[in-house]
Short mmCIF file of C-alpha atoms and ligand atoms in Angstrom, two decimals:
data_model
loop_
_atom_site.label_atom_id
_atom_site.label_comp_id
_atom_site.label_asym_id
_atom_site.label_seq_id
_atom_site.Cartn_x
_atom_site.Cartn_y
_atom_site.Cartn_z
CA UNK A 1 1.92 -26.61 -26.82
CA UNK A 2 -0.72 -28.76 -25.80
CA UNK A 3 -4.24 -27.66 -25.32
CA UNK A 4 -4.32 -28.96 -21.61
CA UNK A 5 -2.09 -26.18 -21.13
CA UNK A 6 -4.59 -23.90 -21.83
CA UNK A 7 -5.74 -22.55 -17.85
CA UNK A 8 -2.70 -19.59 -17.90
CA UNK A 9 -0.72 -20.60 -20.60
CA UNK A 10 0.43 -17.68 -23.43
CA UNK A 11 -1.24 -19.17 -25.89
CA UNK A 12 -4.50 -21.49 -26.90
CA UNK A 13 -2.92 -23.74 -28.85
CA UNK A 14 0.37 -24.37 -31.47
CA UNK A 15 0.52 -20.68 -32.45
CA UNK A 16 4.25 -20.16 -32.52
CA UNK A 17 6.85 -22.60 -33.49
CA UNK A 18 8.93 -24.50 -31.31
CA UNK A 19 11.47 -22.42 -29.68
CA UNK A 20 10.32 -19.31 -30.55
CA UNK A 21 11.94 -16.43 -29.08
CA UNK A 22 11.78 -12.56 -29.78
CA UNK A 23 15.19 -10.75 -30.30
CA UNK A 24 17.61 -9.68 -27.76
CA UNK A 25 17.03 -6.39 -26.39
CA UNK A 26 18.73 -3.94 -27.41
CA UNK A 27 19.92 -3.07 -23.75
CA UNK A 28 19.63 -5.78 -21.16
CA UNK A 29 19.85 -3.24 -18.53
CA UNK A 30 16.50 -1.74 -19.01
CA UNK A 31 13.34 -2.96 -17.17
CA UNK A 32 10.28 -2.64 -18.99
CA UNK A 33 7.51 -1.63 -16.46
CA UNK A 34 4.82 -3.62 -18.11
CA UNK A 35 6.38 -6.42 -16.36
CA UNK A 36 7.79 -5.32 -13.52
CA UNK A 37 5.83 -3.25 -10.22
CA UNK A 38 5.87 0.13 -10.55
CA UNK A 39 8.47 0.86 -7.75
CA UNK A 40 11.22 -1.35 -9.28
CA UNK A 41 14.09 0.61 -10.98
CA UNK A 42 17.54 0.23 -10.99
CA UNK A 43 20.14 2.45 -9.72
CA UNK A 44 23.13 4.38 -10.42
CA UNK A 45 25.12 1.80 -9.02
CA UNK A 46 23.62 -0.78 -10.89
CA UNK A 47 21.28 -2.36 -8.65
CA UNK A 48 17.71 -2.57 -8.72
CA UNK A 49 16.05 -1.71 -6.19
CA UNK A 50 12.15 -2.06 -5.16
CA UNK A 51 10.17 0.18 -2.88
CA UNK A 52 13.77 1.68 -1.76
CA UNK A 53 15.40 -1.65 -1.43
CA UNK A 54 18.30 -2.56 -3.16
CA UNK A 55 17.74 -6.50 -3.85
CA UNK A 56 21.37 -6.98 -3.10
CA UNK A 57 19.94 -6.27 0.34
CA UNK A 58 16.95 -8.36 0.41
CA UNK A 59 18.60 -11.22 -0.54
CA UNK A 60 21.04 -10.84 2.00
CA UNK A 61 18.52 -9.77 4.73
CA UNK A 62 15.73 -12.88 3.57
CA UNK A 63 18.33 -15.20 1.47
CA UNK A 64 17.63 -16.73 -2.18
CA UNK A 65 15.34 -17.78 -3.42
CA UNK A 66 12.46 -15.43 -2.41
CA UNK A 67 9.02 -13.48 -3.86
CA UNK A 68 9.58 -9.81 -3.48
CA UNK A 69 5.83 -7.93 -3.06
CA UNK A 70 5.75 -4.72 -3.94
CA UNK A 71 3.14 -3.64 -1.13
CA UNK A 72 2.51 -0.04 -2.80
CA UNK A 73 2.05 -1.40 -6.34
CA UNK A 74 -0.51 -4.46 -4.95
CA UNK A 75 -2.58 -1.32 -3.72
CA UNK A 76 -2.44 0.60 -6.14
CA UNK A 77 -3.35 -2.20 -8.55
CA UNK A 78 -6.32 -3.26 -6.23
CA UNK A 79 -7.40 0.02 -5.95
CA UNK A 80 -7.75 0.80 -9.75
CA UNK A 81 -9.92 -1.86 -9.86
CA UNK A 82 -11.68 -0.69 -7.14
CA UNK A 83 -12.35 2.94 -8.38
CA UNK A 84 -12.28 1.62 -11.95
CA UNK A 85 -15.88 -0.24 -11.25
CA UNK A 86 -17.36 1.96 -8.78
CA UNK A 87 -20.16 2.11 -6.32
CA UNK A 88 -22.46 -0.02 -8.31
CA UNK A 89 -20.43 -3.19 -8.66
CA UNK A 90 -17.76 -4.97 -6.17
CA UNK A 91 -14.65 -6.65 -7.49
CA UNK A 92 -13.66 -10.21 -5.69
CA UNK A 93 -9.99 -10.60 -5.54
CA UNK A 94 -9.68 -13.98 -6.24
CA UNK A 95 -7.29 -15.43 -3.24
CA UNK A 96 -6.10 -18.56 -5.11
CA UNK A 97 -3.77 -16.82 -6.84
CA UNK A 98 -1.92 -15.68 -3.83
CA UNK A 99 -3.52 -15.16 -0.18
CA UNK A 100 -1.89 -14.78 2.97
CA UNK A 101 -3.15 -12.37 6.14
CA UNK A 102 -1.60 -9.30 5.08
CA UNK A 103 -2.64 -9.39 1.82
CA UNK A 104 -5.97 -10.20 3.28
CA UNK A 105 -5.92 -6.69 4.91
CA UNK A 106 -4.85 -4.50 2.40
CA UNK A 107 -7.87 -5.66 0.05
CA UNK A 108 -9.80 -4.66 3.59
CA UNK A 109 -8.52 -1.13 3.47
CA UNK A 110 -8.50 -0.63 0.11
CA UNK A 111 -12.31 -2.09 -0.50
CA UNK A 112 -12.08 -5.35 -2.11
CA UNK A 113 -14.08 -8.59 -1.57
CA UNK A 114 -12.42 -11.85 -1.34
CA UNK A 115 -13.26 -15.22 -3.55
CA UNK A 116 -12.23 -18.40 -1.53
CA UNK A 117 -12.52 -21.69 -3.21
CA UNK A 118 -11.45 -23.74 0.17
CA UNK A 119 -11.20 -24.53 3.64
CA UNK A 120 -7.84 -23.09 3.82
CA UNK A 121 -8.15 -20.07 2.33
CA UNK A 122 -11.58 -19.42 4.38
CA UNK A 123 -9.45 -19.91 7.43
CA UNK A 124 -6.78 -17.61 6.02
CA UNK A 125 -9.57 -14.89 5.45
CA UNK A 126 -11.34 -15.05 8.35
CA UNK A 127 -8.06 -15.36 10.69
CA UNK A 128 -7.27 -11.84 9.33
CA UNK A 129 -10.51 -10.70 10.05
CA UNK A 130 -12.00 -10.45 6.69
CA UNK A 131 -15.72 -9.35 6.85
CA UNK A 132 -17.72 -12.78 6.63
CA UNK A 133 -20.36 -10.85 4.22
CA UNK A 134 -17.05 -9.91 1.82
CA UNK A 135 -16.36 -13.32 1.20
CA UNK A 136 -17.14 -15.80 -1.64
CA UNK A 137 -16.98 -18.86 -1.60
CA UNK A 138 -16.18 -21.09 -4.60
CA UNK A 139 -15.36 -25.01 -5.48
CA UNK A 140 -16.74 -27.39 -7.46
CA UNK A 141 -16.88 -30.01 -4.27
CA UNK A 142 -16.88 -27.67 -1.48
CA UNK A 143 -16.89 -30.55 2.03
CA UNK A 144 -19.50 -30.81 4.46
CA UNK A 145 -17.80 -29.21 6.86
CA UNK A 146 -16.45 -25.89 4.72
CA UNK A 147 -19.80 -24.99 3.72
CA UNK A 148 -20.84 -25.57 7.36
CA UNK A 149 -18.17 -23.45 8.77
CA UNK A 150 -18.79 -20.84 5.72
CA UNK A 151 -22.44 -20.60 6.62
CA UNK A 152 -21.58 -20.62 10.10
CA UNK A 153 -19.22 -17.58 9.60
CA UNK A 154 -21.61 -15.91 7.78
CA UNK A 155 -19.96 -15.75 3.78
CA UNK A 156 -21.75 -13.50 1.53
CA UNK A 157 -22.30 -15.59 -0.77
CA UNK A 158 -21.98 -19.22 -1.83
CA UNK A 159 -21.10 -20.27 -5.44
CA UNK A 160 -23.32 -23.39 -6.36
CA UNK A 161 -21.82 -25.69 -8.83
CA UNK A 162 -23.77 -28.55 -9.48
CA UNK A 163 -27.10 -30.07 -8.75
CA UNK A 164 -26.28 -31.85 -5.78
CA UNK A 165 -24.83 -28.65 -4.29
CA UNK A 166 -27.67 -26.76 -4.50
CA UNK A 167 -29.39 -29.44 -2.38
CA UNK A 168 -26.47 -29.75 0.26
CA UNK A 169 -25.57 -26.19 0.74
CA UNK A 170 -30.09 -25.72 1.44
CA UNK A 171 -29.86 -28.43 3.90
CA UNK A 172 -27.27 -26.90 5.73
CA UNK A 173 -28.51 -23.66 5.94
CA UNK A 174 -31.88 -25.00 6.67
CA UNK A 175 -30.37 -26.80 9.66
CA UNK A 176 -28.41 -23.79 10.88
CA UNK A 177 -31.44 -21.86 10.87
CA UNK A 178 -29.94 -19.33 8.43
CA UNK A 179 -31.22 -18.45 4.78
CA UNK A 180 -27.69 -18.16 2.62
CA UNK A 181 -27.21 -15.80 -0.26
CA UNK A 182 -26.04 -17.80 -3.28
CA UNK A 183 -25.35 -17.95 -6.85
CA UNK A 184 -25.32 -20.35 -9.58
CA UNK A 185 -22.12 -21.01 -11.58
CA UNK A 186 -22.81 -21.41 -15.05
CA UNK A 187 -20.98 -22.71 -17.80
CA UNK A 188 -22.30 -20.55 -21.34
CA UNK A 189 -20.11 -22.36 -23.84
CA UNK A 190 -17.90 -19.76 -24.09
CA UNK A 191 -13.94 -20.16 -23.64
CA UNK A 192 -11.72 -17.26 -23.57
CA UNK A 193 -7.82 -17.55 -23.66
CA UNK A 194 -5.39 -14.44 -24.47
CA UNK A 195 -6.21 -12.91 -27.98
CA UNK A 196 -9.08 -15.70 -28.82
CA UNK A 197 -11.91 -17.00 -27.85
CA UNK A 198 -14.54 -19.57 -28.56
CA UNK A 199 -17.98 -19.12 -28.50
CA UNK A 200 -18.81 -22.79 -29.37
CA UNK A 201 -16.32 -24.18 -26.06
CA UNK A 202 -17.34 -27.99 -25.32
CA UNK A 203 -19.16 -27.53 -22.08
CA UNK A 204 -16.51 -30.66 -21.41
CA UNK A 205 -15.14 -29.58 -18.24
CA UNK A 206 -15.42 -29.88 -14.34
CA UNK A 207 -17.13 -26.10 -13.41
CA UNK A 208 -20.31 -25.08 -13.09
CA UNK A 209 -24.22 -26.52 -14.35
CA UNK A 210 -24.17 -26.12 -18.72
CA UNK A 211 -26.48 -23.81 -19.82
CA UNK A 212 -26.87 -26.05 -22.55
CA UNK A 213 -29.92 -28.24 -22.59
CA UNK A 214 -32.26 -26.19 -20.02
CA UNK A 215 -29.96 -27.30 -17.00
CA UNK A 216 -28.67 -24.16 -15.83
CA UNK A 217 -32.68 -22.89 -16.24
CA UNK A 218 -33.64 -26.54 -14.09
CA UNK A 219 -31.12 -25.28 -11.79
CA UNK A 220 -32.40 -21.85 -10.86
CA UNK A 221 -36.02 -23.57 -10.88
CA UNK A 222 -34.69 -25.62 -7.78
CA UNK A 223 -32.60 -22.94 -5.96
CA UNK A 224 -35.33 -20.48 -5.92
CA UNK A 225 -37.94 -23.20 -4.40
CA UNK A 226 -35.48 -24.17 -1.05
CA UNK A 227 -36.63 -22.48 1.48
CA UNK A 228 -32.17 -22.67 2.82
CA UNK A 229 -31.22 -20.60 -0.18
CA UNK A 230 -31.39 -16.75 -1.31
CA UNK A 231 -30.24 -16.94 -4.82
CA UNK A 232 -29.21 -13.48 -5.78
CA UNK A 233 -27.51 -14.24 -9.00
CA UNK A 234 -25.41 -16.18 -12.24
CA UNK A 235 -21.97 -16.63 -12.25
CA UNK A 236 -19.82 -17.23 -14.99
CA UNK A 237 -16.32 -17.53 -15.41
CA UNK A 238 -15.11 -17.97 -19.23
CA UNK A 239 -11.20 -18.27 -19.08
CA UNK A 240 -7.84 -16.80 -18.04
CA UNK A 241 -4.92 -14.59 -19.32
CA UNK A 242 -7.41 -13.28 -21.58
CA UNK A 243 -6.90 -9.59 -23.44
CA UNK A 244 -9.75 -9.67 -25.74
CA UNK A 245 -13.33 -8.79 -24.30
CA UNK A 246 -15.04 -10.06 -26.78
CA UNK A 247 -15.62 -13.66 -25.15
CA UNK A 248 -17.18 -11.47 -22.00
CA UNK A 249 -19.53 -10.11 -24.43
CA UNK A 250 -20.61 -13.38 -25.35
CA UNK A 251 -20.81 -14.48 -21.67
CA UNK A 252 -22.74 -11.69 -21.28
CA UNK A 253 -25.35 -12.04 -23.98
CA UNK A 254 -26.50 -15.45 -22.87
CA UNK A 255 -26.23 -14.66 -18.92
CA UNK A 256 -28.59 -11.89 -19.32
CA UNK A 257 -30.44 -14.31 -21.71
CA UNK A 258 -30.57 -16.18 -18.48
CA UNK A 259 -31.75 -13.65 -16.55
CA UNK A 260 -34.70 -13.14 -18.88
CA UNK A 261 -35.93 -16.54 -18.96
CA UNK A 262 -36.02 -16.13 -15.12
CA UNK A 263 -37.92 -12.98 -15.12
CA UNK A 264 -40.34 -14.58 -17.91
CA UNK A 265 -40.64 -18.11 -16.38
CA UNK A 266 -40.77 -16.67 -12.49
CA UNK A 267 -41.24 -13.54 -12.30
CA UNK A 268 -38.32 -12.90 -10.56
CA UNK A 269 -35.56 -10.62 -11.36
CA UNK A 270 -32.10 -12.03 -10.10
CA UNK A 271 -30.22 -8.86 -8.92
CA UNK A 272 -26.48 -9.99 -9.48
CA UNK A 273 -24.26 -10.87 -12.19
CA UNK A 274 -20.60 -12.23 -11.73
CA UNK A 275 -18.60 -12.52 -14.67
CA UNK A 276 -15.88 -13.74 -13.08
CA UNK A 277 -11.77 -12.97 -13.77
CA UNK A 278 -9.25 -13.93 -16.01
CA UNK A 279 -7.95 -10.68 -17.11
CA UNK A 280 -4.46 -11.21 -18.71
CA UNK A 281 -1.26 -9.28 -17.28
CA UNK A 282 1.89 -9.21 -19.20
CA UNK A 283 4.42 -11.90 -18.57
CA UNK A 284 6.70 -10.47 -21.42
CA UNK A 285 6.96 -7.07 -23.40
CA UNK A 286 4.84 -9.05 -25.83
CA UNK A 287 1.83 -8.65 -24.00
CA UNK A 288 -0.68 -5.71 -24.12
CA UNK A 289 -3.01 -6.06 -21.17
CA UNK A 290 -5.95 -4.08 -20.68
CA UNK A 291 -6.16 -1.55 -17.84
CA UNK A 292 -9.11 -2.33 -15.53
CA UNK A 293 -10.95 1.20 -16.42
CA UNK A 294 -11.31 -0.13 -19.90
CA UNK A 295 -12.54 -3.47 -18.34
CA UNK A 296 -14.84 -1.79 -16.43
CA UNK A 297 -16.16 0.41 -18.77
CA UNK A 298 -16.50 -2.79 -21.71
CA UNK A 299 -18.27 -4.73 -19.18
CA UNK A 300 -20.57 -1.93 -18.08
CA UNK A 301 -21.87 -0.84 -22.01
CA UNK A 302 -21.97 -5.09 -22.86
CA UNK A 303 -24.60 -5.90 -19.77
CA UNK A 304 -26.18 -2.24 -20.01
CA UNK A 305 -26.67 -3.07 -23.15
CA UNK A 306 -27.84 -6.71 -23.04
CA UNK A 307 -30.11 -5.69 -20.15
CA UNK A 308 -31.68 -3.03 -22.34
CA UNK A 309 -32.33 -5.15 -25.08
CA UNK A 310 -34.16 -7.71 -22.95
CA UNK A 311 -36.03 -5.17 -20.97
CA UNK A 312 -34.35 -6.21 -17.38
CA UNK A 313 -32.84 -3.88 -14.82
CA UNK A 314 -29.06 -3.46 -15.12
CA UNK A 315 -28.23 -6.51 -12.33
CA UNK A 316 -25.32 -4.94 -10.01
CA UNK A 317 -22.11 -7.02 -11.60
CA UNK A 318 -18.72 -8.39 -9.62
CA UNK A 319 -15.60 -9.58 -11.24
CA UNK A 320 -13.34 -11.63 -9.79
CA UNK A 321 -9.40 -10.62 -11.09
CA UNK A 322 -6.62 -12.59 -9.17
CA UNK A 323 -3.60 -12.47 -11.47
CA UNK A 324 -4.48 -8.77 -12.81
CA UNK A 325 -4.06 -7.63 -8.90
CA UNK A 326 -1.46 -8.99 -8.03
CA UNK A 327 0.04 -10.94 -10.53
CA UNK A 328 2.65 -7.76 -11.47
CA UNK A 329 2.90 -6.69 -8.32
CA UNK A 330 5.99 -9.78 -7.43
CA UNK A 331 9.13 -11.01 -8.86
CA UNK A 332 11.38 -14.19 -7.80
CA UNK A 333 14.51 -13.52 -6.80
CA UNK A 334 16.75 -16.17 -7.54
CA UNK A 335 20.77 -16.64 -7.04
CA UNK A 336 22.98 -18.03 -10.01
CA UNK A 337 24.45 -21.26 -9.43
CA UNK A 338 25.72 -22.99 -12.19
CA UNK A 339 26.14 -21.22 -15.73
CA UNK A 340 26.57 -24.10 -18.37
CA UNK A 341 26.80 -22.82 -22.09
CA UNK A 342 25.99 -25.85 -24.58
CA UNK A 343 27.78 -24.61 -27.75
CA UNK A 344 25.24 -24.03 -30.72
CA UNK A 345 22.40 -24.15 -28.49
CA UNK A 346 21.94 -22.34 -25.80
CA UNK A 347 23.25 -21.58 -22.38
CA UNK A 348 21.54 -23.36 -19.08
CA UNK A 349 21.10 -20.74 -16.06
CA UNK A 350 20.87 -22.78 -12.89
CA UNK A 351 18.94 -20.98 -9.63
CA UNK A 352 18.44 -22.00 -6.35
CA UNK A 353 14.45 -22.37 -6.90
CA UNK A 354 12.35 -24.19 -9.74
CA UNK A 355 9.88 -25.80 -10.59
CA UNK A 356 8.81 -25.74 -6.29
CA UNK A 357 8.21 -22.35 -6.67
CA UNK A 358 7.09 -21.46 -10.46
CA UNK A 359 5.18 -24.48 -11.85
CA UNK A 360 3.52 -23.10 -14.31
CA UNK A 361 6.41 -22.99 -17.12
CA UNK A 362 5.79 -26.94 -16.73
CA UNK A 363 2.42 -26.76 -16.65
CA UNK A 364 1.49 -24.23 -18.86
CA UNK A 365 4.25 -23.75 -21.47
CA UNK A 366 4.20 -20.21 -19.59
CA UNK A 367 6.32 -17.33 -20.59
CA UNK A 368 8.41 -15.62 -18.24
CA UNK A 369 11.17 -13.22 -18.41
CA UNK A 370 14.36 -12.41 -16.18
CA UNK A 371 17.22 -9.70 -15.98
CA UNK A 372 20.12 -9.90 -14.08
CA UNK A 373 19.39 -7.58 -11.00
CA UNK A 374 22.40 -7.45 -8.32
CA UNK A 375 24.26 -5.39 -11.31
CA UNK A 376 24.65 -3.73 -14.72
CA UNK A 377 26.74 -5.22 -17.26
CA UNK A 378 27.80 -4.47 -20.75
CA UNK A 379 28.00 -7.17 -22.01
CA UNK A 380 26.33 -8.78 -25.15
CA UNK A 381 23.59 -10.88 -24.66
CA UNK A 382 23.64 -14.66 -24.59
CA UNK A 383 20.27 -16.97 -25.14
CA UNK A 384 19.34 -18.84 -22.08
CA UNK A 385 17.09 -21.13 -20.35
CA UNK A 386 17.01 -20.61 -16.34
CA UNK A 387 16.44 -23.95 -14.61
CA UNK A 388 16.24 -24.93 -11.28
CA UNK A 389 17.67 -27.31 -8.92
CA UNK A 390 15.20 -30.05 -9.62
CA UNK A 391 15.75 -33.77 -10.45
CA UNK A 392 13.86 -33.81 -13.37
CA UNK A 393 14.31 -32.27 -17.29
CA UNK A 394 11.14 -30.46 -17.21
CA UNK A 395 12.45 -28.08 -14.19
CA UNK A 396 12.38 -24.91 -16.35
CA UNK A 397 11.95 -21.59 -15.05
CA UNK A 398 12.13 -19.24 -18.00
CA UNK A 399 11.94 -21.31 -21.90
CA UNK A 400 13.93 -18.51 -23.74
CA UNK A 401 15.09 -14.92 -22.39
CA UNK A 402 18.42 -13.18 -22.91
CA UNK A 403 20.85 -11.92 -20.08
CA UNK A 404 24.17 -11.12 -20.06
CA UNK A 405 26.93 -13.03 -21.33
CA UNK A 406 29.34 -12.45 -18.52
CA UNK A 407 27.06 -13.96 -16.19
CA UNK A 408 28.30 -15.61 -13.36
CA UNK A 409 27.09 -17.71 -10.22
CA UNK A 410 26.47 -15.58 -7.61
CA UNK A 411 24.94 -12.99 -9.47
CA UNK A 412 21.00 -12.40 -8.69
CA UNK A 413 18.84 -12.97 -11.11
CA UNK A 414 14.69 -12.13 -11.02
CA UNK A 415 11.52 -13.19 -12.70
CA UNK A 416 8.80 -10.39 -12.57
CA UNK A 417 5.56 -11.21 -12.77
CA UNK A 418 5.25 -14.03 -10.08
CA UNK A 419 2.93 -12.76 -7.65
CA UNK A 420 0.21 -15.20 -9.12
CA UNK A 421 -0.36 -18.85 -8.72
CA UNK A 422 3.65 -19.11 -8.24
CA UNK A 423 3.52 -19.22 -4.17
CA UNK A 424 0.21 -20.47 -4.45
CA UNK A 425 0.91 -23.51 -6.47
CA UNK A 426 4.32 -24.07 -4.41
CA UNK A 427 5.30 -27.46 -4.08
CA UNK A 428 8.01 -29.04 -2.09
CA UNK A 429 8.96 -31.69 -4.68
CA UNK A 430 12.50 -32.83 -3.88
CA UNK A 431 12.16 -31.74 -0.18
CA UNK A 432 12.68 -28.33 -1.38
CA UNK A 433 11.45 -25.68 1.41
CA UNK A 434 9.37 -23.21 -0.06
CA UNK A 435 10.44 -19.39 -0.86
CA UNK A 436 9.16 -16.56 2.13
CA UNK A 437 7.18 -13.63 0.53
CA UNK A 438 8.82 -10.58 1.58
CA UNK A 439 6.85 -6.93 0.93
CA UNK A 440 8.80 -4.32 0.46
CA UNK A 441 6.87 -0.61 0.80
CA UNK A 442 8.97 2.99 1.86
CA UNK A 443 11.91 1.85 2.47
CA UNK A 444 11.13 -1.03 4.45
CA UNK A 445 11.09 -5.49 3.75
CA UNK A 446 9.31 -7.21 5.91
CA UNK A 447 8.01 -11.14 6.08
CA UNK A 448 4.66 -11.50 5.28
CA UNK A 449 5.00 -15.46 4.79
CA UNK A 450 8.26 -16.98 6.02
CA UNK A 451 10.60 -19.81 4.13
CA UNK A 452 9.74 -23.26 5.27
CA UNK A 453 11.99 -25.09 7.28
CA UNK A 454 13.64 -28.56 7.56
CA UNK A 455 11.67 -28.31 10.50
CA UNK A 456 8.38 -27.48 9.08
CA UNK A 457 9.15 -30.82 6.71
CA UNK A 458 10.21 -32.52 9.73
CA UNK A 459 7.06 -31.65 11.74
CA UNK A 460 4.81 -33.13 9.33
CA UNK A 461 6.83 -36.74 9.00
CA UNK A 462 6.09 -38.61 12.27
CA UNK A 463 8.40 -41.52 11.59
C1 LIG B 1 -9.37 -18.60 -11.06
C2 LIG B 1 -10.63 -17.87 -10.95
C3 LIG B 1 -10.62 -16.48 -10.93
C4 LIG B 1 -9.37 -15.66 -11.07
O1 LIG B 1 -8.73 -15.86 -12.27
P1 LIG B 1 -7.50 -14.90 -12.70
O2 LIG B 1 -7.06 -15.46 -13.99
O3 LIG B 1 -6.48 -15.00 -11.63
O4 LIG B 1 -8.08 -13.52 -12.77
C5 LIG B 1 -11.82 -15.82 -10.76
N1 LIG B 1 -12.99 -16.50 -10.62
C6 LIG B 1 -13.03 -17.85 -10.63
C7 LIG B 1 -14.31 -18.53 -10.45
C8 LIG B 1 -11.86 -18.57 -10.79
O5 LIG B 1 -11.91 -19.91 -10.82
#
């Protein structure tokens, strides 16, 4: 594995051997709730079923392939979080890793913020009648015109990345008349992936003004003299997938460092830290994620702690999970087309999907897993690799799973954990039409984004 597959990929860098795989299971039928949402079971006839609806069903209803929400477990997720950090902090669902109006609502009622980090997703928000001040708004080269319409609309905050930020999003709050809340986004040297972390990280990278070298301090200096800007706080954002909170503690220790040299050097004491997402979910049995409770309490004691140290009020803190919320909460449902064993290697699964609607085993080296859903079987289990329909080697869905040997097309077949950056990041490479999102809650499927069309495709070539 390369290190540019570090963003959400399993591991940091060539930890496990090529082709690693854990055993089989010792029965395929079984679906290990770490991976799958909470209401997904199967049933005595063999079929799982999600929220009350046999899959069987679904696919028939909403056809192959297609992301199955599990509406109840996406709230109750988002709500653990919720409760989990309490009145004094607010958790930012981070919307790139899957945002669409209804989804936009149910953070509404269940008391999350939103992070944006476009144009699109603003619109997205604000078409579902997201409360302007719940919004964040991220990017390391937000336009013009998006931080004009995000001032405009009202955002509660703005994420500043860089110098020449700081200056652009001032002049156009100046010019609007308005004063805008923002923060700074720092980078502290600190990168976090899975069970490591470095506290050392090159500051190499596109995000945020280095702390390093008195910038991030040169940085504040400016944003608190511009009459356009409120800053209110330091963002940081260390890494993603990540189990271990030590790298937060890090973060941590040299935001509130930050803060101090603010207080010391101005006077002033910023009253908001964000420390960002990046919470890891499990993808495979393998995985051991942290429940957001213990999150919330580790973050708590480490800035309570750094505050105390350096004699500052305890700034009100926000984290920003995407893939914890709502990562679990999905799985693709795919139909079997082609089942081609290669003898002494492995056998190739193909499904109607790919690489258009989960990228990141491509561009990740991500792990997935998949059982064999439209029925129980018996029989032993056989290595595979699930592909996809793609014209190109690298289409790979899942690297290395087991499923049943008697396998045949026309069985379904589902990846769980794909409610993050899988619709997000779809593509239509190949002219493929994108997957709908169906939630499924009591009983009840509905739409909540519908499968492209050859028209859609069609609309957008104008000959
Ligand atoms: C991507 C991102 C997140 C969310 O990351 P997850 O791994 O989905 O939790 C939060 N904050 C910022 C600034 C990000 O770029």
């Amino acid at each position: 594995m390369s290190r540019s597959a570090h963003p959400a990929g399993p591991r940091h860098a060539d930890v496990l051997p090529e082709g690693h795989y854990s055993a089989p299971p010792t029965d395929l039928n079984v679906l290990d709730h770490k991976v799958w949402a909470q209401t997904v079971g199967r049933g005595e006839d063999g079929v799982v079923t999600v929220g009350g609806v046999p899959v069987t069903r679904l696919a028939e209803e909403f056809g192959t392939p297609a992301y199955i929400m599990d509406e109840a477990d996406f709230r109750a997720r988002a709500r653990a979080w919720r409760t989990a950090f309490g009145a004094d902090a607010d958790v930012f669902y981070a919307g790139k890793a899957f945002l669409s109006r209804a989804v936009v609502r149910w953070l509404e009622e269940e008391g999350l913020n939103l992070d944006v980090c476009s144009g699109g997703e603003l619109a997205t928000a604000l078409s579902a009648g997201m409360a302007p001040e719940r919004i964040a708004f991220h990017g390391n080269n937000k336009s013009v015109a998006e931080i004009t319409r995000a001032v405009e609309a009202g955002v509660g905050r703005i994420v500043l990345d860089s110098f020449q930020e700081i200056v652009r999003v001032a002049h156009i709050a100046q010019s609007l008349g308005k004063r805008q809340k923002v923060q700074i986004r720092i980078t502290v040297g600190v990168e976090a992936h899975t069970h490591e972390f470095i506290a050392t990280a090159h500051e190499d990278q596109k995000f945020g003004i280095p702390l390093a070298g008195g910038q991030a301090a040169e940085a504040v200096r400016r944003a608190l003299h511009l009459d356009g800007l409120e800053l209110i706080g330091i963002h940081s954002h260390i890494g993603s997938q990540i189990f271990d909170m030590s790298g937060f503690e890090v973060a941590a220790h040299r935001v509130v460092g930050l803060l101090k040299d603010i207080r010391d050097e101005h006077g002033v004491e910023l009253p908001e830290i964000d420390l960002g997402g990046g919470l890891g979910i499990a993808y495979t049995s393998d995985d051991d994620p942290r429940e957001p409770h213990e999150i919330a309490k580790a973050l708590g004691e480490i800035v309570g702690r750094e505050c105390e140290a350096a004699r500052l009020r305890t700034p009100r803190i926000s984290v920003e999970p995407g893939r914890a919320v709502v990562g679990p909460t999905a799985f693709t449902l795919y139909e079997v087309g082609t089942v081609k064993p290669l003898e002494g290697l492995r056998t190739y699964v193909s499904v109607d999907g790919g690489m258009s609607d989960n990228i990141r085993t491509a561009l990740y080296d991500a792990e997935y897993s998949v059982a064999l859903v439209s029925r129980a079987s018996d029989a032993e289990p056989m290595l595979v690799r699930v592909v996809g329909k793609h014209c190109e080697s690298g289409d790979i869905v899942v690297k290395d799973a087991f499923l049943p040997a008697d396998l045949a097309p026309g069985d379904l077949i589902a990846v769980p954990a794909t409610g993050a950056y899988c619709r997000s990041m779809a593509s239509n490479y190949n002219h493929v039409l994108r997957p709908p999102v169906v939630a499924v809650k009591d009983g009840e499927a509905r739409v909540i984004v519908r499968r492209e069309t050859e028209e859609d495709l069609l609309r957008l070539d104008v000959g």
